[in-house]
Coordinates of C-alpha atoms in Angstrom, one line a residue:
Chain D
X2 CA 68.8 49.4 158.2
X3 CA 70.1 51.9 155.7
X4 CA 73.4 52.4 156.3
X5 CA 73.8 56.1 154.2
X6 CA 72.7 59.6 154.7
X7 CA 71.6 58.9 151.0
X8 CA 69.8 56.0 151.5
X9 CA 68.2 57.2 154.4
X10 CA 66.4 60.1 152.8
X11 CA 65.5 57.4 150.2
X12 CA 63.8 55.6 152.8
X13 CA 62.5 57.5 155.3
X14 CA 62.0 56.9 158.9
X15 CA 58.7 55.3 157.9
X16 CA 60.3 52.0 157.2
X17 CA 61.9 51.0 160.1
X18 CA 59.8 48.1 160.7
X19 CA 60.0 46.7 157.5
X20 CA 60.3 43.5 157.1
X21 CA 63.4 42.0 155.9
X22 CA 63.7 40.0 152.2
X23 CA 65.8 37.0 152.4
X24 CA 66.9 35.5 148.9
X25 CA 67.6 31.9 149.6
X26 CA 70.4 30.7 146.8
X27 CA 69.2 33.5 144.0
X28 CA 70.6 32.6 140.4
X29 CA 71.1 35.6 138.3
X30 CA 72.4 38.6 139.6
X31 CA 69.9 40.6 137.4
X32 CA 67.1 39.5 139.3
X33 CA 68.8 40.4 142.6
X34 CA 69.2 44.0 141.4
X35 CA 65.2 44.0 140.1
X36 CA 64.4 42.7 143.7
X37 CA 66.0 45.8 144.9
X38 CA 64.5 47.9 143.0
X39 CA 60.9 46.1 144.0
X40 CA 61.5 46.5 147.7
X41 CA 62.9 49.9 147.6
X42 CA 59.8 51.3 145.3
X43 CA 57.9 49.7 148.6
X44 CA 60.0 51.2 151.7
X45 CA 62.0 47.6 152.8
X46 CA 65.3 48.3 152.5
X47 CA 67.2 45.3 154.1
X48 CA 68.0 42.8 151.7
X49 CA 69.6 39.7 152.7
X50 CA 71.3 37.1 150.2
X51 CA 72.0 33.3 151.3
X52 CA 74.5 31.9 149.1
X53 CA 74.1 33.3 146.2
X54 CA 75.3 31.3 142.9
X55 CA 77.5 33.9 141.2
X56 CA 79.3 35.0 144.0
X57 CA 78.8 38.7 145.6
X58 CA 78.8 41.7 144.9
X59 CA 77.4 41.2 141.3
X60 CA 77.9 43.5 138.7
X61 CA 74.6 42.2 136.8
X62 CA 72.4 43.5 140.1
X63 CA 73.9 47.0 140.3
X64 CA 72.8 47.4 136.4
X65 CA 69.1 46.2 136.9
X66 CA 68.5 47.9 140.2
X67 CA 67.1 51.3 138.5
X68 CA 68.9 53.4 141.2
X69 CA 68.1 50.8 144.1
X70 CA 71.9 50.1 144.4
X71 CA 72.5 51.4 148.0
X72 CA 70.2 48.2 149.1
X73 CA 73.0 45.8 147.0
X74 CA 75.7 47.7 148.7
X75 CA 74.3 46.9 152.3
X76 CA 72.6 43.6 151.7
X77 CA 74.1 41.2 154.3
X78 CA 75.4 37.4 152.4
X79 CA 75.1 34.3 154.6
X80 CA 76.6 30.6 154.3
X81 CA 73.2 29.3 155.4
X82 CA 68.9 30.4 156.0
X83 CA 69.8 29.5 159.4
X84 CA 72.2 32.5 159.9
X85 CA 70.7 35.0 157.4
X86 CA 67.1 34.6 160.0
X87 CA 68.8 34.2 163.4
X88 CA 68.0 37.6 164.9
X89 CA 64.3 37.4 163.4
X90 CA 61.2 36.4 165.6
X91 CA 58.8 36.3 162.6
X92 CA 59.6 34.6 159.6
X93 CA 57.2 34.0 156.7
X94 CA 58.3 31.3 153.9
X95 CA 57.1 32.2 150.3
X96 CA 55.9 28.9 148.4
X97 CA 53.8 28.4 145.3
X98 CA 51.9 25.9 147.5
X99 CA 51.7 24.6 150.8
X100 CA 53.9 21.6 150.7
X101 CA 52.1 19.8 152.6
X102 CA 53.8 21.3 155.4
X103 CA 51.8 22.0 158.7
X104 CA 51.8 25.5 159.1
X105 CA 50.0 28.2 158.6
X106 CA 49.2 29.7 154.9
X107 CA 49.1 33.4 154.3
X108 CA 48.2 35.2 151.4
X109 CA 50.2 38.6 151.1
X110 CA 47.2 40.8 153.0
X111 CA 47.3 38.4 156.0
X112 CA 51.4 38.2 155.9
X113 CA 50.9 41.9 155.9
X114 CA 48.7 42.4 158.6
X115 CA 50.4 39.3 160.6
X116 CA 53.9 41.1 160.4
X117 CA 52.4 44.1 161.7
X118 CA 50.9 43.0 164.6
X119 CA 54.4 41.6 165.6
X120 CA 56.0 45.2 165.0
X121 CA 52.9 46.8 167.3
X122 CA 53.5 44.3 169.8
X123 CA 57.4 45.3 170.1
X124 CA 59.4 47.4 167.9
X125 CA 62.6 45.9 168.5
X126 CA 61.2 42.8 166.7
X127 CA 61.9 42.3 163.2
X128 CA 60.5 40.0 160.6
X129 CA 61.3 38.5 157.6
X130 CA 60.3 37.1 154.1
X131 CA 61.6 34.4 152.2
X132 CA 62.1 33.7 148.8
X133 CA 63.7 30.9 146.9
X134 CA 65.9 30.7 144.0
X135 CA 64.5 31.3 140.1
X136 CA 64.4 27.9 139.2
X137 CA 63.2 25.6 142.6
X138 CA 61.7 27.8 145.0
X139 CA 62.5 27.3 148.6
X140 CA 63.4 23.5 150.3
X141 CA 61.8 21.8 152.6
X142 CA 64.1 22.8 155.2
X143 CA 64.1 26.5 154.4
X144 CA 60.5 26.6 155.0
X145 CA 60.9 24.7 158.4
X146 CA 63.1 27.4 159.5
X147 CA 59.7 29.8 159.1
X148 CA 56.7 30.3 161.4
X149 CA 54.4 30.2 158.8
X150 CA 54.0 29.9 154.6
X151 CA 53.1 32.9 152.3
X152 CA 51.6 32.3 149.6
X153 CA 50.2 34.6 146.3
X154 CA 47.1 33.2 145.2
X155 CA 47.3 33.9 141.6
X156 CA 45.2 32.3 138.3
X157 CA 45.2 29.0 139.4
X158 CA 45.6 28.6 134.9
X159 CA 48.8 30.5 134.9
X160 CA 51.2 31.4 137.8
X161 CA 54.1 32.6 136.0
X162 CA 55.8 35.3 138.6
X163 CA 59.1 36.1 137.9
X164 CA 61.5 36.6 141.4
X165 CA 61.2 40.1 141.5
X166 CA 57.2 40.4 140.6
X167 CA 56.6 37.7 143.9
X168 CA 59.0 40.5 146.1
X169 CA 56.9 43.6 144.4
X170 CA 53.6 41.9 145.4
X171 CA 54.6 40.6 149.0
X172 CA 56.2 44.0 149.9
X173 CA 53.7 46.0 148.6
X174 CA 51.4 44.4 150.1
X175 CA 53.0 45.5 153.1
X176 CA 53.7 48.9 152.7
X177 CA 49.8 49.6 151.8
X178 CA 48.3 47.3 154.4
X179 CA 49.6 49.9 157.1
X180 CA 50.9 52.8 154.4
X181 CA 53.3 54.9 156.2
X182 CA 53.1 57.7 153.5
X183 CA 49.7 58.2 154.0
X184 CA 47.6 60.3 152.5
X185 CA 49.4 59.9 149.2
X186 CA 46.2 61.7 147.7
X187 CA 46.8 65.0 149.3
X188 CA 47.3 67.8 146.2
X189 CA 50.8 70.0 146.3
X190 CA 49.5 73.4 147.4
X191 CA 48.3 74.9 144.0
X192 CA 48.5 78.4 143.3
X193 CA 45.7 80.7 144.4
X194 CA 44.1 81.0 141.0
X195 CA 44.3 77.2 140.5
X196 CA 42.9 77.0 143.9
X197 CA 39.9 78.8 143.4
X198 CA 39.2 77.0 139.9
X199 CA 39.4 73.3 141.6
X200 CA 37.5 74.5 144.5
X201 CA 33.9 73.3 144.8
X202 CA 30.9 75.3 143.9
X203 CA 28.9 76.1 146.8
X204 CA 25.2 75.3 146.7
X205 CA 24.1 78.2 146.2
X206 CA 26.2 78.7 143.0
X207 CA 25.3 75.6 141.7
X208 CA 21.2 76.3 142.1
X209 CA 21.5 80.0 140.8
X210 CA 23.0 77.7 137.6
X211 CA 19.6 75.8 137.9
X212 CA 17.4 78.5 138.4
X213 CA 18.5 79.9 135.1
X214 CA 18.7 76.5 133.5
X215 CA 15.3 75.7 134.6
X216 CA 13.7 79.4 133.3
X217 CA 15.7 78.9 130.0
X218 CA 14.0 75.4 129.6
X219 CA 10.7 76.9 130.6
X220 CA 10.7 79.3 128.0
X221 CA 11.3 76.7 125.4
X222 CA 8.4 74.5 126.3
X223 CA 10.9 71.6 127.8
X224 CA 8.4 70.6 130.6
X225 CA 5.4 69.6 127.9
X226 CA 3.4 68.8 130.9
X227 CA 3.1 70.2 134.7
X228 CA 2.9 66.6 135.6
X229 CA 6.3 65.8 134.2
X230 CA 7.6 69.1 135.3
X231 CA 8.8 67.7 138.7
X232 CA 10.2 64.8 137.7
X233 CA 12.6 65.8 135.3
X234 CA 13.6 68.7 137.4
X235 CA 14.3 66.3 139.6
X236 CA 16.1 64.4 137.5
X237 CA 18.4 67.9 136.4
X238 CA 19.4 68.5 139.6
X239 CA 20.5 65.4 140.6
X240 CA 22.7 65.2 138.0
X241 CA 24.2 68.3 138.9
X242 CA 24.6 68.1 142.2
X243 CA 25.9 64.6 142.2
X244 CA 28.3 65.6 139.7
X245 CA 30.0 67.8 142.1
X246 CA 31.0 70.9 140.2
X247 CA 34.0 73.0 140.4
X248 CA 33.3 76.9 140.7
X249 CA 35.2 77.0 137.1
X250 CA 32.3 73.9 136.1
X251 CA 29.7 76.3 137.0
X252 CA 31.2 79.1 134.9
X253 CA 31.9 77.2 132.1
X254 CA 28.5 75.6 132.2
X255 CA 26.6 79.2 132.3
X256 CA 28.7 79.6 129.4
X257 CA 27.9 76.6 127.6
X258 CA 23.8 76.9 128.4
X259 CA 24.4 80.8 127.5
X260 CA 26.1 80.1 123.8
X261 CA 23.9 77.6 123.4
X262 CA 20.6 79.8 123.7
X263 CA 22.4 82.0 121.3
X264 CA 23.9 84.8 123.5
X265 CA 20.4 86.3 123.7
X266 CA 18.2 85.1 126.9
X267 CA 20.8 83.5 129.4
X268 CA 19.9 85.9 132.4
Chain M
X15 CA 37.1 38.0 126.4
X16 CA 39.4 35.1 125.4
X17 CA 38.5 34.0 122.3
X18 CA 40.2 30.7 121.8
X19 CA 39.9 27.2 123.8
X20 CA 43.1 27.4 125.3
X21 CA 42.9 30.9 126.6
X22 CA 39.6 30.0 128.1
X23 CA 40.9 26.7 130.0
X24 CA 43.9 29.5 131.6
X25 CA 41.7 32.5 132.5
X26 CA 38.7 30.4 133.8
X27 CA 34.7 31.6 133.2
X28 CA 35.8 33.5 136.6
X29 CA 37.3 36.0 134.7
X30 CA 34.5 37.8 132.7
X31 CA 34.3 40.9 134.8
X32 CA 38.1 41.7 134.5
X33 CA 38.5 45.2 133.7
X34 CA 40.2 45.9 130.3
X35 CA 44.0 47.0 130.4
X36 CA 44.5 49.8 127.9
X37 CA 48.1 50.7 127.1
X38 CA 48.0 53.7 125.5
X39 CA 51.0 54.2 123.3
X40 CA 53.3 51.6 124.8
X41 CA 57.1 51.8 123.3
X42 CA 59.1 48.3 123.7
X43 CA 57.2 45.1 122.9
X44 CA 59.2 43.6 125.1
X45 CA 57.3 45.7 127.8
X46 CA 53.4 44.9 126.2
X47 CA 55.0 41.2 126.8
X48 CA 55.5 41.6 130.0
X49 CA 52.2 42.8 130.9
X50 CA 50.5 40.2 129.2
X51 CA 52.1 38.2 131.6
X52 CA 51.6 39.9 134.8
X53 CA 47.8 40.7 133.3
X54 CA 47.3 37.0 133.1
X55 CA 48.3 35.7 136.6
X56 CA 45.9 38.0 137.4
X57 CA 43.2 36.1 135.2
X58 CA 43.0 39.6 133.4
X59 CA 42.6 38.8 129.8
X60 CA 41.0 42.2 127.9
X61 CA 44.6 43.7 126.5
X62 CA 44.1 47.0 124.3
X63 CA 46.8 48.7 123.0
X64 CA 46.4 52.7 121.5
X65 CA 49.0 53.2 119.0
X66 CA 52.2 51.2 119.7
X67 CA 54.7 52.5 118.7
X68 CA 56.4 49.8 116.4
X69 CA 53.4 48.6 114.9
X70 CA 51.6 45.1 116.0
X71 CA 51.8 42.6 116.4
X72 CA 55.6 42.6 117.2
X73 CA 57.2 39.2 118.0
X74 CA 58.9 40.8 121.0
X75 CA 56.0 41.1 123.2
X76 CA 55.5 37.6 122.2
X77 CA 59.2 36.5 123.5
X78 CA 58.7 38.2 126.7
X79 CA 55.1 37.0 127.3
X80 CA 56.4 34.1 128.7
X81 CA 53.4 31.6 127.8
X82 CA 50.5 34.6 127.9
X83 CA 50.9 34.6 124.4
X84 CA 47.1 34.1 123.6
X85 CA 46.3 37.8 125.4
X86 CA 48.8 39.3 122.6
X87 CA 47.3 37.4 120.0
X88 CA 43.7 38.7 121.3
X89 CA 44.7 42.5 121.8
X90 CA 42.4 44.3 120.5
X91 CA 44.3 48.0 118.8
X92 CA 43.1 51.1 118.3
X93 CA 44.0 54.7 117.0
X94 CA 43.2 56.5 119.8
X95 CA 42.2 56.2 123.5
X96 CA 39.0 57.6 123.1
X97 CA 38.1 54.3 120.3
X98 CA 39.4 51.9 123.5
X99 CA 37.2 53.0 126.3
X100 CA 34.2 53.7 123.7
X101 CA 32.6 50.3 125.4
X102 CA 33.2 51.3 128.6
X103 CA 31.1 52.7 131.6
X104 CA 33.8 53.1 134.3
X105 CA 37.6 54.1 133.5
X106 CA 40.3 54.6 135.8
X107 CA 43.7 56.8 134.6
X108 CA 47.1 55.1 136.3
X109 CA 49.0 58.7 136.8
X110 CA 52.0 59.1 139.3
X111 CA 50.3 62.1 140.4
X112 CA 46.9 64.2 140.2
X113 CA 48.0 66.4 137.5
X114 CA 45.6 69.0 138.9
X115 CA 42.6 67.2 137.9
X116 CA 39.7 67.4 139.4
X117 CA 39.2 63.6 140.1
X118 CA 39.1 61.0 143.1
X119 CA 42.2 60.0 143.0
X120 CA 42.4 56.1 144.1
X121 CA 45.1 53.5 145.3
X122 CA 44.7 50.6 143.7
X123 CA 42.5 48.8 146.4
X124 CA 40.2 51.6 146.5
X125 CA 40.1 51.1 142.5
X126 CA 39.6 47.7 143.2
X127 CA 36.7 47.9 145.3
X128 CA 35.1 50.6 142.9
X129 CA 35.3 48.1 139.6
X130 CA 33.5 44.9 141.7
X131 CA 31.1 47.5 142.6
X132 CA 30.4 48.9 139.4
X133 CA 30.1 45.0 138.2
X134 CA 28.2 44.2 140.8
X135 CA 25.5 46.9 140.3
X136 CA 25.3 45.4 136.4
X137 CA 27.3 42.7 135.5
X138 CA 27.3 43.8 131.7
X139 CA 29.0 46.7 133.1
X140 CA 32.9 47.0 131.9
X141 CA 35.5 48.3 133.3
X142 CA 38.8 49.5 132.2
X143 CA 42.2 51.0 133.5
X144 CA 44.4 53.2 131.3
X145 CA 48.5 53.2 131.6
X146 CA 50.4 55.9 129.8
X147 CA 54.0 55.0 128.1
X148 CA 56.9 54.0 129.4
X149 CA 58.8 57.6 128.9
X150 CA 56.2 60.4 130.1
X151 CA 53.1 58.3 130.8
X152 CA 49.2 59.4 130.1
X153 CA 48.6 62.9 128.8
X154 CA 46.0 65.4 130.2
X155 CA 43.2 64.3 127.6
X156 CA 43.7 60.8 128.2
X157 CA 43.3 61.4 131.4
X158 CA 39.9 63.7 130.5
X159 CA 38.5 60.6 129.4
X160 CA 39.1 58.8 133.2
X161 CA 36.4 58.7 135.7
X162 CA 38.6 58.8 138.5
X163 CA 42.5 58.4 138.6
X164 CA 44.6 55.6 140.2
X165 CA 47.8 56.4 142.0
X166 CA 50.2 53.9 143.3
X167 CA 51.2 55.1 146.9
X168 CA 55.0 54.2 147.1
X169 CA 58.2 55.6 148.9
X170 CA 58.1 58.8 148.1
X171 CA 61.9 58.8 148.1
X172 CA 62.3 56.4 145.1
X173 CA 59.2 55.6 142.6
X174 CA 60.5 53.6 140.0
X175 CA 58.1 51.2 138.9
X176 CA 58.2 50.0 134.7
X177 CA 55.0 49.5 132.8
X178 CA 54.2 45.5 133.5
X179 CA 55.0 46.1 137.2
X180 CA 52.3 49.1 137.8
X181 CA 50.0 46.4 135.6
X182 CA 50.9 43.5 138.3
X183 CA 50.2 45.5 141.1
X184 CA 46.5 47.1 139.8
X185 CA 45.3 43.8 138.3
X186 CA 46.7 41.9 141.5
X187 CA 45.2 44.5 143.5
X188 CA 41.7 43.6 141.7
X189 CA 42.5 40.0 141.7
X190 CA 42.3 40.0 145.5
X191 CA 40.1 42.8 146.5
X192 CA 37.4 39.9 145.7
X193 CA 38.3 36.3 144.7
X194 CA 37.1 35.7 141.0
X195 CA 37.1 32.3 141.7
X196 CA 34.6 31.9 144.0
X197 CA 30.9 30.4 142.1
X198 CA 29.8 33.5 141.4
X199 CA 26.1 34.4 141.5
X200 CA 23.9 34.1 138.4
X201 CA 24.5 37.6 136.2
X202 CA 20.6 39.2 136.3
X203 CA 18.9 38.9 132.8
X204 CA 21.3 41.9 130.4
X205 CA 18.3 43.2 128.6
X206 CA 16.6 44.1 131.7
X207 CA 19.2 45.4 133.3
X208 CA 20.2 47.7 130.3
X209 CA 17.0 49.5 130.3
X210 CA 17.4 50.5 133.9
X211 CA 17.5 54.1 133.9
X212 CA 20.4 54.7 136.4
X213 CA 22.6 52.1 134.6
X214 CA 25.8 53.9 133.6
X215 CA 26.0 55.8 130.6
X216 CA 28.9 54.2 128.4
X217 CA 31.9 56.0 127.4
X218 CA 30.7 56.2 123.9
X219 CA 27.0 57.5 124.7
X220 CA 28.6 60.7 126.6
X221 CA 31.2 61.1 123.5
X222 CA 28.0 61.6 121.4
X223 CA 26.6 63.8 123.3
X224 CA 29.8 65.8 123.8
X225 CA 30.4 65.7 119.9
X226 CA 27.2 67.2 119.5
X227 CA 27.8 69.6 122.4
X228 CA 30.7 70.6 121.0
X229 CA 29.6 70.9 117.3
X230 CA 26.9 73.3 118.5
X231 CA 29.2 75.6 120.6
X232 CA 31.5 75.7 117.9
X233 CA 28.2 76.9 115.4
X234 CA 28.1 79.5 118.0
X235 CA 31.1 80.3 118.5
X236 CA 31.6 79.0 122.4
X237 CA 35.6 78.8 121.5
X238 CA 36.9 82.2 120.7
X239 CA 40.2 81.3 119.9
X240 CA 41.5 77.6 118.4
X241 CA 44.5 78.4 121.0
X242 CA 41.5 78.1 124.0
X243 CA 39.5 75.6 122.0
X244 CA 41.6 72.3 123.5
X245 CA 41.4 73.5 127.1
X246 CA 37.5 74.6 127.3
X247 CA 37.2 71.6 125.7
X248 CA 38.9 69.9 127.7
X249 CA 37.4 71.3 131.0
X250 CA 34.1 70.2 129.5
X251 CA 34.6 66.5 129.2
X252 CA 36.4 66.5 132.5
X253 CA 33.1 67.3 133.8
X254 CA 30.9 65.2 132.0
X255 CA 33.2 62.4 131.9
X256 CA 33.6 62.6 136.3
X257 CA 30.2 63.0 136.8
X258 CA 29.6 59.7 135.8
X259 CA 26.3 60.1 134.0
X260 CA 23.4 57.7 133.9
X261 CA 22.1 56.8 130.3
X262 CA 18.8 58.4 131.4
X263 CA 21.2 61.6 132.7
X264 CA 23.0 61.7 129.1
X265 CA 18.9 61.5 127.6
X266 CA 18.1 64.0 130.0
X267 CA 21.6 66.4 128.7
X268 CA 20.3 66.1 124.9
X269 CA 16.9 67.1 125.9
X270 CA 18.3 69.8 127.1
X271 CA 20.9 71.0 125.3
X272 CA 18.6 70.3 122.2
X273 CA 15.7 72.8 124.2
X274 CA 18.5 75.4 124.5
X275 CA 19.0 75.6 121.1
X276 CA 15.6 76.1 120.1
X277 CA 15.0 72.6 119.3
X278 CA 16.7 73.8 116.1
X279 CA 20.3 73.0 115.2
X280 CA 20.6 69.9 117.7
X281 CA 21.4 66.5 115.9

């Protein structure tokens, strides 16, 4: 886990059970930094490199991790997959396509929910995702080391995911299936003016609206028929009340109706 | 949708209900390449650019396109938002935050599940998502124009996503919320289904009505100073533009607003 105060309050305590990202014999050190940056954007913090082919640390994946660079500074670097997943007990191979392998095939919602379950089941376990290098992909013998094969089903016309777009997808995948930070949708306390503007008219204001709507329209012969009448009522206050009004909708729709009739009969 | 052979072969007949991608005053070609891309692993096709900034086309969103060239060569530009989403009967605004707004505010599954619906009520129905620039993203009347905004939940301690990566995740997000590539069921006869009353009203029906609206307040002088003028106005299409009128609603709105005004001055 994250090894720094700094990194901590990056991360949170939300993403201890994150899985970890295992780069199998990455290429350019520019897409190890964008990986970072991926899986930080998505709460997974440990990174883990198996021989990578320019040596490490690389200079190339501090400048294209946006910030992420604590990640780089802590990600472990093994010889072999065998050592970089030997204290996992979940492991999920990432693979364009099954490989004829017999195992398992995941897309990312199901890897999600799948690592998950092994988290509920015990804490202490940890899983982990792997990825292989730019140009190959994983070997055979990589994806024997994992319990079961992840794959993003994509346009089957044109599958063209860069390293770091395959980590975005995968790990966001799993921070949403079970979103730690949830409700993201919650507004920051607005200030008691704004409050009362954004906060919904009540029935009652919204039919005194339609009663004087509906007296306006009267006056100027819109129902042409008491047959119709009903009806497009009916029709108005749908509208309105499905539209869910804020109180400062129902002012500035008085005020519209009101200008519109020319200042003169809006009561 | 894809106009050429080639493009068709890549995005499949799967693709027709894709909602549109608008990038509204993108900065680095490079970056408009890049979502081409990530657009069309998705098998999202419908690429609209609002002012670029260096012109278009620009051969670097070509370079970084990375065979998803046919997308660029399709985009369709405009001057202003408004112009893109004129087609449109559902649009969604990609904001880091609500802003204040009063709008659902959705993660991209929940967008997800709202376009299929919105297709599946009408398959002529399009949809479309709006992503601001690079530097300060949408502003407030782009975001008028939304029916709802989209919000990526991510670590709150480190949100740094770039343009074609918040594309990836939406379209992927659609991609998966319901397999395009399943037979899909025979689309109901359009003409038919245009006339139904409670078929959406498209972006470009409710701007007429709000031009006229607004031509007729400012006749009677609704907007007491040109400093209010942008945020009345803007209050107003918040809340026609989130209520999400029916074309029959919007026939329903002139009739009235055309009653109000003594059946006089409304055209």
């Amino acid at each position: 886990m994250a090894g720094t105060d700094s990194t901590a309050k990056k991360t949170g305590a939300a993403a201890i059970n994150a899985p970890a990202v295992i780069l199998v014999k990455p290429q350019l050190g520019e897409n190890i930094g964008m990986c970072a940056r991926a899986m930080l954007n998505c709460a997974v913090t440990d990174l883990r490199l198996v021989a990578p082919r320019d040596g490490w640390p690389n200079p190339a994946a501090a400048a294209a991790a946006s910030g992420a660079t604590e990640l780089l500074d802590n990600a472990k670097v093994f010889d072999t997959t065998q050592e970089a997943v030997a204290d996992l007990t979940y492991v999920l191979a990432t693979t364009a396509r099954g490989r004829g392998m017999v195992k398992d095939i995941l897309d990312p919602h199901a890897a999600a929910r799948e690592i998950h379950k092994h988290n509920s089941a015990n804490a202490e376990q940890k899983c982990g995702i792997l990825f292989g290098c730019e140009r190959a992909g994983l070997d055979n013998d990589d994806i024997a080391l994992a319990n079961a094969i992840l794959s993003i089903p994509l346009n089957p016309g044109f599958t063209s995911l860069n390293l770091a777009q395959a980590v975005l997808l995968v790990c966001f995948s799993w921070l949403s299936a079970e979103n730690p930070f949830k409700p993201a949708a919650a507004p920051e306390a607005p200030a008691a003016a704004e409050q009362q503007n954004d906060a919904p008219a009540s029935q009652a204001e919204i039919e005194t609206l339609l009663k004087h709507l509906e007296s306006q329209l009267e006056l100027n012969n819109f129902f042409r028929s008491a047959e119709q009448k009903p009806t497009l009522l009916r029709n108005i206050r749908n509208f309105f009340f499905r539209s869910a009004p804020t109180r400062q909708d129902v002012r500035t729709l008085h005020g519209i109706f009101k200008c519109l009739t020319g200042n003169r009969d809006w009561k």
